[in-house]
Structures are given as structure tokens and as C-alpha cells.
PDB file of C-alpha atoms in Angstrom:
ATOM      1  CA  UNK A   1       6.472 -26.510  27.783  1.00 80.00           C
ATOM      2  CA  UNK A   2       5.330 -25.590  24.083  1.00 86.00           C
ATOM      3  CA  UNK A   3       2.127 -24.933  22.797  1.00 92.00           C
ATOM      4  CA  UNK A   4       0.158 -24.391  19.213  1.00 95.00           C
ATOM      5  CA  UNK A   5      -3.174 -22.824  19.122  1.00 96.00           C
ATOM      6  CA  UNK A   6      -4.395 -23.117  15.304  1.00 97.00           C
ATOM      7  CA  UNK A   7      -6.817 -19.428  15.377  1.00 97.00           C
ATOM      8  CA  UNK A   8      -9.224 -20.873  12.547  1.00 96.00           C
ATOM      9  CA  UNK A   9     -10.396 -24.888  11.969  1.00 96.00           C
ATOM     10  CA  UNK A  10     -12.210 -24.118   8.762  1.00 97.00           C
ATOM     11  CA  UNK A  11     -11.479 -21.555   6.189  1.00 98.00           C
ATOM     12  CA  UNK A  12     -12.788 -21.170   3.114  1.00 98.00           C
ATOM     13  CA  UNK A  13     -11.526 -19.118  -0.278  1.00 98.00           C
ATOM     14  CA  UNK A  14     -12.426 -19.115  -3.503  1.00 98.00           C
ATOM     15  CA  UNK A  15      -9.809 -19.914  -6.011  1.00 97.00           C
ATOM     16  CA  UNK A  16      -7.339 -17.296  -6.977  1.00 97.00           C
ATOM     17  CA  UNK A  17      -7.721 -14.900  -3.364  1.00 98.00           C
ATOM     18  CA  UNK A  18      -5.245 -15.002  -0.991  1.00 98.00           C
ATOM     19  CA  UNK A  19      -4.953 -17.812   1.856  1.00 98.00           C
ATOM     20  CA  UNK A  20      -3.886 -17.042   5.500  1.00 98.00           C
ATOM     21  CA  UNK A  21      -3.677 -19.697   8.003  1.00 98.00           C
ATOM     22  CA  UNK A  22      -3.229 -18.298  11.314  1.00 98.00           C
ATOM     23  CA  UNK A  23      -0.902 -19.886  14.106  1.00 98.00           C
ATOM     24  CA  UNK A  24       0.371 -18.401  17.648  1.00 97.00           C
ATOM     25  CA  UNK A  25       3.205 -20.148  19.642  1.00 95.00           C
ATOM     26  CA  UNK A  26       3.910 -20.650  23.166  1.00 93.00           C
ATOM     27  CA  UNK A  27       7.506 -21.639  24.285  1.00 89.00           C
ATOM     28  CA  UNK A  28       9.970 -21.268  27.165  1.00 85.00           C
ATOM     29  CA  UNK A  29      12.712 -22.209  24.323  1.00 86.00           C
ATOM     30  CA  UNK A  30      13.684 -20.624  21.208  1.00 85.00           C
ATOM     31  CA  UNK A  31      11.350 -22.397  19.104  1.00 88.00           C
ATOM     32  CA  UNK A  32      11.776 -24.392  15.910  1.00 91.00           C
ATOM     33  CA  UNK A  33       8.389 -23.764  13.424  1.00 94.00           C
ATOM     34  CA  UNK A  34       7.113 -25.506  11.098  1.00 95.00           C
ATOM     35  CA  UNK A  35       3.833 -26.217   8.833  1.00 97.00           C
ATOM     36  CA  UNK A  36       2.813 -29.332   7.462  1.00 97.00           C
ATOM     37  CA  UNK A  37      -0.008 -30.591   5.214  1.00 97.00           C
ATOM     38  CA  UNK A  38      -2.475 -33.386   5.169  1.00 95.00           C
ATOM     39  CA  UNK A  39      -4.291 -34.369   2.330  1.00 91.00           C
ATOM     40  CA  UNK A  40      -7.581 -37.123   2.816  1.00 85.00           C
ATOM     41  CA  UNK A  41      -5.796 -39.991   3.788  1.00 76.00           C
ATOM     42  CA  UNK A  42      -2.722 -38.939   3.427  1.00 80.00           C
ATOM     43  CA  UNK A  43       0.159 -38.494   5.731  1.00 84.00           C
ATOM     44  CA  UNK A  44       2.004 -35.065   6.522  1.00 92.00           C
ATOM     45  CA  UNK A  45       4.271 -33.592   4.208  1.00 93.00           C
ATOM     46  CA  UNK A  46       6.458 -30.094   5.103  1.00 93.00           C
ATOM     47  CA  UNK A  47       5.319 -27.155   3.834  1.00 96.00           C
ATOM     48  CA  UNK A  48       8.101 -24.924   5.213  1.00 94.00           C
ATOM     49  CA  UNK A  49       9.567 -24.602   8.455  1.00 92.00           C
ATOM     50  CA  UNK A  50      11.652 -22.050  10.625  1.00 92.00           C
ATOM     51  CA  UNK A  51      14.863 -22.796  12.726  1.00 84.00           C
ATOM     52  CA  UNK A  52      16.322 -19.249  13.595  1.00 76.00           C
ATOM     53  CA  UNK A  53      17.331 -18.089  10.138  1.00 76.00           C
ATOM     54  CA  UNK A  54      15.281 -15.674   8.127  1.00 84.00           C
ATOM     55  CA  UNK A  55      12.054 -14.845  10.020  1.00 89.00           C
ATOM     56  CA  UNK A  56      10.152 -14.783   6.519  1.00 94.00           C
ATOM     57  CA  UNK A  57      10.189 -18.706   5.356  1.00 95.00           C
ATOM     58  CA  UNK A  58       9.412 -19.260   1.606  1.00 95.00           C
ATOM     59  CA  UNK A  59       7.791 -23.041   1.098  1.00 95.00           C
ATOM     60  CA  UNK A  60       6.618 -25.262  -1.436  1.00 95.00           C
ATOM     61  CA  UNK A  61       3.638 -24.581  -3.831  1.00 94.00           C
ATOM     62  CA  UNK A  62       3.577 -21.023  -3.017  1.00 96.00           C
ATOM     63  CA  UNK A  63       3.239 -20.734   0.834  1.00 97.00           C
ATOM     64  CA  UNK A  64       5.058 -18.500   3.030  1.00 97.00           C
ATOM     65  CA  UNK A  65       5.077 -17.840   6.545  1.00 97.00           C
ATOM     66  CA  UNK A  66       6.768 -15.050   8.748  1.00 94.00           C
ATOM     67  CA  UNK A  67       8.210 -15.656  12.583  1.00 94.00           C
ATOM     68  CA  UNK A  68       6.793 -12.859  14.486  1.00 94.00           C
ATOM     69  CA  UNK A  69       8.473 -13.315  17.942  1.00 91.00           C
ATOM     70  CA  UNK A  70       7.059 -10.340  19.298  1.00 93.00           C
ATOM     71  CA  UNK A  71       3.625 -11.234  18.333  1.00 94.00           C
ATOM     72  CA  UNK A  72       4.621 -14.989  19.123  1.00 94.00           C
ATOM     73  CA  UNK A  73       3.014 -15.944  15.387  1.00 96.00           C
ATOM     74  CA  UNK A  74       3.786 -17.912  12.606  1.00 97.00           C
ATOM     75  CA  UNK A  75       0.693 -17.494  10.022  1.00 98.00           C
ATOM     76  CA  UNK A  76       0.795 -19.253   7.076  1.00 98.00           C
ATOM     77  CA  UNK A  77      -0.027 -17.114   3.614  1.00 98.00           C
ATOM     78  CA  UNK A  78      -0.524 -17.763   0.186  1.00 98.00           C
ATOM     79  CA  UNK A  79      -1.412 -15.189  -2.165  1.00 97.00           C
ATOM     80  CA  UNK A  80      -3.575 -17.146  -4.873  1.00 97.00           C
ATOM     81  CA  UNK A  81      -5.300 -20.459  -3.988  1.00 98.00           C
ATOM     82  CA  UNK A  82      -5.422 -23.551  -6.247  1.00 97.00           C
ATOM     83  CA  UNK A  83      -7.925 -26.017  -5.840  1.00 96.00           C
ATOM     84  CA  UNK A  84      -4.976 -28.380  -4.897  1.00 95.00           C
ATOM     85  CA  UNK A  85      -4.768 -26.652  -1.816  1.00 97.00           C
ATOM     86  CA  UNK A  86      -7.828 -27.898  -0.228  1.00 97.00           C
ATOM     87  CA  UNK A  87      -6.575 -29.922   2.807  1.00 97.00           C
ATOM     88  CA  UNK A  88      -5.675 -30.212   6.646  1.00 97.00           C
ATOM     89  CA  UNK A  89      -2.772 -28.024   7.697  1.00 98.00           C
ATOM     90  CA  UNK A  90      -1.129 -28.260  10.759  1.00 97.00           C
ATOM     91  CA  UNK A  91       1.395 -25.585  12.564  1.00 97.00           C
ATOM     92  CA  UNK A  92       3.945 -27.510  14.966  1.00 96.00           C
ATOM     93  CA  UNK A  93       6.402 -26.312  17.152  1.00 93.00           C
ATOM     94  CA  UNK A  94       9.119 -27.714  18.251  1.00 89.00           C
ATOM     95  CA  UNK A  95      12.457 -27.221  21.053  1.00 82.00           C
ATOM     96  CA  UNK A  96      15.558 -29.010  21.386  1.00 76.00           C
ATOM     97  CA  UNK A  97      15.376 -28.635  25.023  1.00 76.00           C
ATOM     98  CA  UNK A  98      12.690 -31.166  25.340  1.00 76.00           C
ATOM     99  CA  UNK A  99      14.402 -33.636  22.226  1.00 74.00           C
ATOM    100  CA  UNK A 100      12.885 -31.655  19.463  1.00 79.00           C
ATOM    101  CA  UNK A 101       9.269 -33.811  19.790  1.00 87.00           C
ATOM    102  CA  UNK A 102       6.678 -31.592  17.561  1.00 91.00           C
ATOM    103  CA  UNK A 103       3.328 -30.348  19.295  1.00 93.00           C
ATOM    104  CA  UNK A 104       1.234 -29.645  16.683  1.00 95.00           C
ATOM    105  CA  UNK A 105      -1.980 -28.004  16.779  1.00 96.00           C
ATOM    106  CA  UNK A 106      -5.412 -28.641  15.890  1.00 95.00           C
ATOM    107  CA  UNK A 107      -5.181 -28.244  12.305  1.00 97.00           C
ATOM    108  CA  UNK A 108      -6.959 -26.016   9.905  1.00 98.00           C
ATOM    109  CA  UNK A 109      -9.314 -27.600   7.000  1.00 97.00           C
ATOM    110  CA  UNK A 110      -8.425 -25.170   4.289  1.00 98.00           C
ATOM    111  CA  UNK A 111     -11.708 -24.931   1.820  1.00 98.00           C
ATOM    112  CA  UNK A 112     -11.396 -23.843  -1.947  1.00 97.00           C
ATOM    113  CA  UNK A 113     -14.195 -22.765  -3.811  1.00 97.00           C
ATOM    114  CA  UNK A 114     -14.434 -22.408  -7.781  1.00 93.00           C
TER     115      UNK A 114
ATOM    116  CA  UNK B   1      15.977 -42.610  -2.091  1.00 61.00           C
ATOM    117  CA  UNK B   2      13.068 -44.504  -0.353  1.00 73.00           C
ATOM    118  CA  UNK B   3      10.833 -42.513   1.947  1.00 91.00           C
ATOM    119  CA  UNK B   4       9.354 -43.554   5.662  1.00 94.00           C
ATOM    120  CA  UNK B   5       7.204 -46.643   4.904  1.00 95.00           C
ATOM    121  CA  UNK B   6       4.944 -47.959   7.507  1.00 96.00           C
ATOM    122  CA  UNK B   7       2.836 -51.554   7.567  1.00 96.00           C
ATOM    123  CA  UNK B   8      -0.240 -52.562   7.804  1.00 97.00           C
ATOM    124  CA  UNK B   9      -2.376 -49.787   6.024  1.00 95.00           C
ATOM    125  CA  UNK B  10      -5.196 -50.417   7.505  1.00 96.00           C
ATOM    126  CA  UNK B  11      -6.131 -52.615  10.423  1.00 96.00           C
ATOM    127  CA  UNK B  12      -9.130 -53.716  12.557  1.00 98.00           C
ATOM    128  CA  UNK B  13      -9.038 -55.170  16.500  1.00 98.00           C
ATOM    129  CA  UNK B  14     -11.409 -55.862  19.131  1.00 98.00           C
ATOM    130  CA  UNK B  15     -10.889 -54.443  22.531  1.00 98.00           C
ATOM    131  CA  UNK B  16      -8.580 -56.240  24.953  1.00 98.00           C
ATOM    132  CA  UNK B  17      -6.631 -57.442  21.872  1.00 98.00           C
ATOM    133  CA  UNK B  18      -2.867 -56.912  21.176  1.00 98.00           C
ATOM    134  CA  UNK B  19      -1.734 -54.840  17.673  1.00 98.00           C
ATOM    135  CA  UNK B  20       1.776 -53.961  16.060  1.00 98.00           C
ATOM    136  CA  UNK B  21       2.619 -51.472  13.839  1.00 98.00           C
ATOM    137  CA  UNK B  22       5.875 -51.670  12.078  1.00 98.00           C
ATOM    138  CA  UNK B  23       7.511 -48.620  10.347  1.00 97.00           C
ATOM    139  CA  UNK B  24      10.815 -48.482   8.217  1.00 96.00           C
ATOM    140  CA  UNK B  25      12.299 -44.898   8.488  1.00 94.00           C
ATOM    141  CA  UNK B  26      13.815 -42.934   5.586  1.00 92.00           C
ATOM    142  CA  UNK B  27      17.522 -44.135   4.008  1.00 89.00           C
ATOM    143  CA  UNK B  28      20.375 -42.662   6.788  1.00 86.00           C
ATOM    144  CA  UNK B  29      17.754 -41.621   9.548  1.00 90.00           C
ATOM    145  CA  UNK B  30      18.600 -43.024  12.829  1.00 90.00           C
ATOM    146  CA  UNK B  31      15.844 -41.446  14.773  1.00 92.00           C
ATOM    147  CA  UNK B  32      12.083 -42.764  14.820  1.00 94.00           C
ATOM    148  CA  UNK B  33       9.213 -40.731  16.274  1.00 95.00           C
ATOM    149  CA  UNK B  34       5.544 -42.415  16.630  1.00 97.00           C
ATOM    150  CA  UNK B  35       2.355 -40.421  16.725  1.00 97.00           C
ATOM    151  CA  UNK B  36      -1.041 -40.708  17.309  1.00 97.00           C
ATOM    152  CA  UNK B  37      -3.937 -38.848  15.376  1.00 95.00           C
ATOM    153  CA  UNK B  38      -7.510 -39.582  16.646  1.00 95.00           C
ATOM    154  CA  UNK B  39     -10.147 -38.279  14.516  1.00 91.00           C
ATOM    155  CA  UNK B  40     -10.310 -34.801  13.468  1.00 88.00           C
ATOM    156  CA  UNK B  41      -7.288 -33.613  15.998  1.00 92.00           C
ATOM    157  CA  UNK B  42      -3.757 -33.239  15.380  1.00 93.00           C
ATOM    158  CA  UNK B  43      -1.245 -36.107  15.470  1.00 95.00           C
ATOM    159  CA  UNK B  44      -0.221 -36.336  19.254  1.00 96.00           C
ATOM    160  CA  UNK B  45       3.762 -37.650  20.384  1.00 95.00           C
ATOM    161  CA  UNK B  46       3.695 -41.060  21.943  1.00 97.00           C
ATOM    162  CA  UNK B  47       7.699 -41.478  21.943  1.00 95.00           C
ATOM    163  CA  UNK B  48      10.564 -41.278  19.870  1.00 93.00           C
ATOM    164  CA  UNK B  49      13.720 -43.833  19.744  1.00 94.00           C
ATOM    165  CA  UNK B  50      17.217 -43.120  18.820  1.00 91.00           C
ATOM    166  CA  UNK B  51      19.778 -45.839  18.528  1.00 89.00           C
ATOM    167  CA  UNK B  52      17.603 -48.486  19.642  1.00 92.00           C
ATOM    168  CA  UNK B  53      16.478 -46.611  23.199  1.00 93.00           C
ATOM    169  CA  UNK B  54      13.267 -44.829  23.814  1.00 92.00           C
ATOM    170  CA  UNK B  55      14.253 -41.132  23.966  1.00 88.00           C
ATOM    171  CA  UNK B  56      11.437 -39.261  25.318  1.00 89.00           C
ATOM    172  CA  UNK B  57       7.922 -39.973  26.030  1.00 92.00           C
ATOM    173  CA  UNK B  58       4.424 -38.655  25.464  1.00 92.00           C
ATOM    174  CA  UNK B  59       1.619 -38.754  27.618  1.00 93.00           C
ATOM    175  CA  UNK B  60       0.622 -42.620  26.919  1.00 96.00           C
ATOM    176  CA  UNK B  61      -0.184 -44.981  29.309  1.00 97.00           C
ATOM    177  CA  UNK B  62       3.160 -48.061  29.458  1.00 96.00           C
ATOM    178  CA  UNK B  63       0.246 -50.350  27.898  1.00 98.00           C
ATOM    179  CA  UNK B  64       2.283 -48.319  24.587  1.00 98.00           C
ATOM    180  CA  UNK B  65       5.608 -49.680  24.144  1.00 97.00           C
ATOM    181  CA  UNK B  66       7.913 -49.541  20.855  1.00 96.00           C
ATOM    182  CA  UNK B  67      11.449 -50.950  19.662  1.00 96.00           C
ATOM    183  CA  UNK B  68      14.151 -49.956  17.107  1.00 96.00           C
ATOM    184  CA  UNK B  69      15.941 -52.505  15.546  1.00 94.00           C
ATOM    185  CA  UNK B  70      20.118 -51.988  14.599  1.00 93.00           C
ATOM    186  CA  UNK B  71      18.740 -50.888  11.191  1.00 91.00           C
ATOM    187  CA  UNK B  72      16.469 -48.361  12.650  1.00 92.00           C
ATOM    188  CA  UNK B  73      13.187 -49.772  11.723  1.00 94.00           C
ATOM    189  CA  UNK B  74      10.789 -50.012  14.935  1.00 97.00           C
ATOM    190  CA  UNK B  75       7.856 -51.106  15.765  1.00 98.00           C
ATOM    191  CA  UNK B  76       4.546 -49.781  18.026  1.00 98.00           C
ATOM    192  CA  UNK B  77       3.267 -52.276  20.768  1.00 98.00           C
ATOM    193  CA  UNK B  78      -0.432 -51.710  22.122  1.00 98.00           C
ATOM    194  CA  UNK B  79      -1.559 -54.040  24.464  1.00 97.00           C
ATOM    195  CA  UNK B  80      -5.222 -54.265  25.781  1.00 98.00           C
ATOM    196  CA  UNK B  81      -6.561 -52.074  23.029  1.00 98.00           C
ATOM    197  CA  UNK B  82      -9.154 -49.637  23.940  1.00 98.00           C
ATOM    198  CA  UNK B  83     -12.140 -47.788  21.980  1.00 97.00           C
ATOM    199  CA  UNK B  84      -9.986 -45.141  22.554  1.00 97.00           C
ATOM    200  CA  UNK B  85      -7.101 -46.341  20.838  1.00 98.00           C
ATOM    201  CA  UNK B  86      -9.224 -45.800  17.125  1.00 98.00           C
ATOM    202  CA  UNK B  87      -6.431 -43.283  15.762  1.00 97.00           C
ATOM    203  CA  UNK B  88      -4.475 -43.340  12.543  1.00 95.00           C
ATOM    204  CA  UNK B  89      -0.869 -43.827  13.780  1.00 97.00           C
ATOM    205  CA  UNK B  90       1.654 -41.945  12.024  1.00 96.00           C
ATOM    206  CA  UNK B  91       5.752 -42.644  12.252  1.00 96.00           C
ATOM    207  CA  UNK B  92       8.040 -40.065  11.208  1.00 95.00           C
ATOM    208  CA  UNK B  93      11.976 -40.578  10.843  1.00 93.00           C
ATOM    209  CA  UNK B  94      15.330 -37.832  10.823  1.00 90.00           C
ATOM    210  CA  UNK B  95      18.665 -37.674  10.038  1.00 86.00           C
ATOM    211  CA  UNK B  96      19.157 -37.468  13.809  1.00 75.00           C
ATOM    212  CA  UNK B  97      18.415 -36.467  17.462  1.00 69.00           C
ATOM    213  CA  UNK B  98      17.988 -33.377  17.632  1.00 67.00           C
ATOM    214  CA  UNK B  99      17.276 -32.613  13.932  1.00 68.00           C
ATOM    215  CA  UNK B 100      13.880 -30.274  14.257  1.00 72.00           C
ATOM    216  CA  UNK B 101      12.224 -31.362  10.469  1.00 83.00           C
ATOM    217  CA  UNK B 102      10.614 -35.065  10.453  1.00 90.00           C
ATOM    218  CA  UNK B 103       9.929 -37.068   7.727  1.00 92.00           C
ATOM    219  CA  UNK B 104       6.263 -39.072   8.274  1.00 94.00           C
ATOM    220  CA  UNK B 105       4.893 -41.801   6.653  1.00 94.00           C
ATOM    221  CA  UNK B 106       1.525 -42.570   5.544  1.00 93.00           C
ATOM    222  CA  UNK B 107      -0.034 -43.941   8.377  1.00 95.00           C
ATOM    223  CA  UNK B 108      -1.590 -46.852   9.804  1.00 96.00           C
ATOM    224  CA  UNK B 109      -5.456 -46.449  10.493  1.00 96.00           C
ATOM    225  CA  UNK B 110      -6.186 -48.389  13.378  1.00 98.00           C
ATOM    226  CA  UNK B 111      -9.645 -49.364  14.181  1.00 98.00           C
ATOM    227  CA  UNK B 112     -10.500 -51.039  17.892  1.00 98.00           C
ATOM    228  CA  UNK B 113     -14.142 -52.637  17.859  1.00 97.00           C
TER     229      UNK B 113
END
């Protein structure tokens, strides 16, 4: 079985310091990664994900996130928030051994102060 | 291209009452995965169907049951709705079975009275 566990569910930043989201893994597989954002009311749109190529994962609007096997992590950075970036974001895992369904975890409501 | 588009947007039952939620999944996706986000937790898998058979199954009672249709749209079934069952539900399409990345739509807040 796979699991998520989501280290923080608030942080907060002010605007212009550096965000990281923090996210360990558990899997029996080799594990597909990925992180996805919610905005109020919204539904989830990819931020980046990881599927056994490069272990550091470039995304959209800045983000990046590095596959730490070892460490079995996959935190989420950015290194200067926007206000835009205030939302819910979600770290999911996912293995084609048990049809590539995605466990996500508990989120993270990312706060940006200005 | 059009995106995963689901229907109603918003919808309100009483308890003991039967709901559908419809979803149309992105242009060339054959697979359809439906979620389940309760309140301030993250989305949860109810199933997923590829080429009009459930493939895979959360833990949900069989009071949840789906279709696909032959152009891949599908539909969520819940039958004697429960407090419980207060959740915005959230379908999410790909290319194919198998294919990690999904593609969700925006939701369908259900609310059971």
C-alpha cells in the first residue's frame, strides 16, 4: 500500500521568502509523485510531478520539488512567494501496481503575508 | 481542447435521497477516476473506469456505483445519501490506464441535509 503524510497543514510566509512544503512517501512500489494545487473553490490543477526521470522536478509558477528516495521525500520549494500562491496544496502518490489511483495527503494551506 | 467538465455545480439532498453526478472527461481520455473530498481533507479514491468497466475500487460502501458511457463520459450513483456523504466530488480523466498524471475537474459540492 501507499501512503502521504503532508508534515505541515498551515504555513505561513510573507511575500518574497522562500516556500517549502514538506511531503514524505510510503510505498512498496516505485512510486509516481506528484503535487497539485487547490485554490477556494477550485478544483486541482498539477503543479509538477515525478515518474522516475530527473529526481529534481521543475513546475509551473516557480515550484520545484526533489525525489529523495533515501529520505522517502518529495518537499515542495519555491524560492520567492507571490500572493497568488496562497492556497491548498496537496502531495499524491501514486503506483501502477495498484492501477495508478492517487492517495493524496492532507493538504497544506499555504498562507502569504504582505 | 476542452478540459474535464463536471455537472451540477452545486447541489443540495436530504438524507435517504438518491443523487447523480455526471462528468465529461478531457478530449482523447478514456479513463475516468471519481473522488471524494469532505471538508478540509484531501480528495479520497472512490473508483476509476476504463472502457466502460469499473477498474479498481476505493473504500466506499456498493451504495456508490458509477458508469462510463462509449464516449467516456460517466456518471456517480449515491443511493441512500448520508450526512456523511456532504463532500465536494471531484472527477479527474487520462489519456489512459495506467497513465500516473490526472486531469480533474471543478467539482461538484454536494450537500446532504
Amino acid at each position: 500500500a501507499q501512503s502521504v503524510t503532508q508534515l505541515d497543514s498551515h504555513v505561513s510566509v510573507s511575500e518574497g521568502t522562500p516556500v517549502l512544503l514538506r511531503c514524505n512517501y510510503s510505498s512498496s512500489y516505485s512510486p509516481s509523485l506528484f503535487w497539485y494545487v487547490q485554490h477556494p473553490n477550485k478544483g486541482l490543477q498539477l503543479l509538477l510531478k515525478y515518474t522516475s526521470a530527473a529526481t529534481l522536478v521543475k513546475g509551473i509558477n516557480g515550484f520545484e520539488a526533489e525525489f529523495k528516495k533515501s529520505e522517502t521525500s518529495f518537499h515542495l520549494t519555491k524560492p520567492s512567494a507571490h500572493m497568488s500562491d496562497a492556497a491548498e496544496y496537496f502531495c499524491v502518490v501514486s503506483v501502477r501496481e495498484y492501477g495508478n489511483k492517487l492517495v493524496f495527503g492532507a493538504g497544506t494551506i499555504l498562507r502569504v503575508k504582505s | 481542447e476542452t478540459g474535464v467538465t463536471q455537472s451540477p455545480t452545486h447541489l443540495i439532498k436530504t438524507r435517504g435521497q438518491q443523487v447523480t453526478l455526471r462528468c465529461s472527461s478531457q478530449s482523447g481520455h478514456n479513463t475516468v477516476s471519481w473522488y471524494q473530498q469532505a471538508l478540509g481533507q484531501g480528495p479520497q479514491f472512490i473508483f476509476q473506469y476504463y472502457r466502460e468497466e469499473e477498474n479498481g475500487r476505493g473504500n466506499f460502501p456498493p451504495r456508490f456505483s458509477g458508469l462510463q458511457f462509449p464516449n467516456y463520459s460517466s456518471e456517480l450513483n449515491v443511493n441512500a445519501l448520508e450526512l456523511d456523504d456532504s463532500a465536494l466530488y471531484l472527477c479527474a480523466s487520462s489519456p489512459r490506464t495506467g497513465y500516473g498524471e490526472q486531469f480533474f475537474g471543478p467539482g461538484t459540492r454536494l450537500t446532504v441535509l
